Amino acid sequence: MFAFLLCTRIMMNDNKINMAEWRYLLSGGMPMQELTNPAVSWLSDRAWRDILGLSALDNFSNLAESFPEHLQGFKRIFDSNHPHREPLPGEWDTELDSFQRLLVLRCLRADCLVQGLQDYVSAQLGQRFIEPQTSDLAVVFKDSSLSTPLIFVLSPGTDPAADLYKFADVMQFSKKMSAISLGQGQGPWAEIMMHAAMKQGHWVFFQNCHLAPSWMPSLERLIENIDPTKVHKDFRLWLTSLPSNKFPVSILQNGSKMTIEPPRGIKANLQKTYLRLTNDFITSSTKVTHLKSLLLSLCLFHGISLERRKFGPLGFNIPYEFTDGDLNICISQLKMFLDEYQDTPFKVLRYTAGEINYGGRVTDDWDRRCLLSVLEDFYSPNVLVEEHNYSSSGVYRQIDTNLDIKGYLSYIRGLPINDSPEIFGLHDNANISFAQNETFALLGTVVRLQPRTASAGGKSHEEEIVADIVVKIPQPFSVQEVMEKYPVLYEESMNTVLMQEVIRYNKLLEVILQSLGDIVKALNGLVVMSSELELMANSLFNNLVPDMWKAKAYPSLKPLASWVSDLLQRINFLHRWIYNGIPPVFWISGFFFPQAFLTGTLQNYARRSGFSIDTIGFDFEVRLSEITEKPSSGCYIHGLFLEGARWDKQECQLTDSRPKELYTEMSVIRLIPEPNRKPPPTGVYVCPIYKTLTRAGTLSTTGHSTNYVIAVELPTDQSQGHWIKRGVALICALDY
């Protein structure tokens, strides 16, 4: 990212990058014309909207119109394993420069944009700018002086202390180095230590500066007052800190900064663990072969738990920071239980690892279900069989238990550097999701690093956007009219649900209309531009939903252009309900608060049948035929998307996704209220419904996550664990 920013800044100074195109690369654009997608079979709705947005730029004005002529050429790029290196079809190949090609790549294959950026930097600045640098303390040390501190910026899962002690040994300073971990009350000791080191020419090492925010100003003063003529020339100050806003800026500006990435990938994790283990530890057990087999299993499980995080919500809803400490306690418990019990106590092992050591960090019930499901594959009698395969390809397998640690290490060195999704139990599409998330995270960070001046010159652009939105946003609903048409009734709870939705949407519409009116005046200089309005103008400029709207809105990940059209669809859904009566099928994604709607459905049934509401649950039935009238009890819902799998309409069950199809539409589901219902033990997958793709929410007063709606049972011929590991869920709204 740093190399890319450097490269583009140089190009901008030479006027080789158009600012409108640069803005499009970072935050996309608004489609100005409405054309139908010419290749529905392979081109997603999102990609087509991006192409329409790109066609609004001068150099791409006839891209969308000429797209159908060059369908085969664009499909070749879409299907390619290296789309960033494919030539563009027709005249586009000669007309566009290497930067403009990146914009087409962003539309068609966002998952490969990072590789495209690497190629771009390599072509403009040189290959060495994109290759990872090895961390060599000797090089950094050479540039340091007695008044420039050396700062390690910590990242989770790394500790640079060991590297520093090794380096001190090489420099023959291990006896002349004093270290202290900062925290409450450690400041005065650190100060004494630093004064002594300055006199004698020693090194000082202050660890975890972020834990002593109140002492940081004193450290800043100490460093500023270092007098090079009075301090010993060998004196050096080493600091470690997590990123913190309390860390003094002047120290950062004057110091040398370095950071170390934690090991990435299962191979690196296994290697790290096995390099620490000794043969004595393993041979001291009474069941050596069992210990070796289960130890490999446990270390693989640890690697998988850490690496699932990179797949975002498909891996875990919340990215947990599992540590080496969790693994170490499991290893010592494994040895203890094997020595103490005659038979291997798998149930105890699974409980201590899954519910306590790892599970103790897990705060989401669905994540705990996933963790235990993964653990079952690794702590089971099957893994004691020689040559047991952990993945279908057989790359990860159990090996000969007569080998010592060296034998295990040589097996680990033969493993692939990049993990394939199959070892996680995920579909190959998970890699595309991961790559796309990485791309958009990178672009989002670059947007935040942009100087403010860039947006000051483009006021007309904001005015265009505001004018475009003002035309579309309708006036709030008439609450009085809705109350007269749908009064509060004991027999019909849906009236109350509709009323609550209308009030919530009205609050949102009022904020939008008010702020749009204010910003038009501010842009024309009729009122003072407040900080709130300035933030709003920046958001509009970057195609983001302004924070003041988000505060009153439903959860959504869509960029501004799609968010506005989604809001209009939701308003239309309520309009149709108000003027045409209660709909036969409810668009569940259109509700501000879907849980109220589900409770209303249960309430209607409870009041009709006389059962107590807390004894009623839902039964589920997926419908394929066209629905024109309401069911006798319960309700029909539509508008959901499946992630991680697809719905097979012929077989009426869950089945694996097609390649490159990340989300598929779900058929209509009927929710049937049923008293004292017992869920079926087999043949279904209990699938959670979430409002947005992030899946994680905050705990609300109802005891549920604000993002979670309900769980439905979907028929399947696979085991429940198969879909749990795939991270299959139903989503109300996508992020485009």
XYZ file of C-alpha atoms in Angstrom, residues 490 493 596 598-608 613 616:
16
model
C -56.076 -7.310 19.043
C -50.569 -7.433 15.198
C -40.851 -7.243 15.470
C -41.645 -12.256 13.380
C -43.027 -11.628 16.880
C -46.164 -10.145 15.306
C -46.651 -13.347 13.272
C -46.357 -15.502 16.417
C -48.673 -13.157 18.319
C -51.402 -13.434 15.671
C -51.254 -17.247 15.880
C -51.172 -17.257 19.706
C -54.233 -15.000 19.943
C -56.191 -17.048 17.414
C -46.732 -17.250 22.865
C -44.707 -21.502 19.982
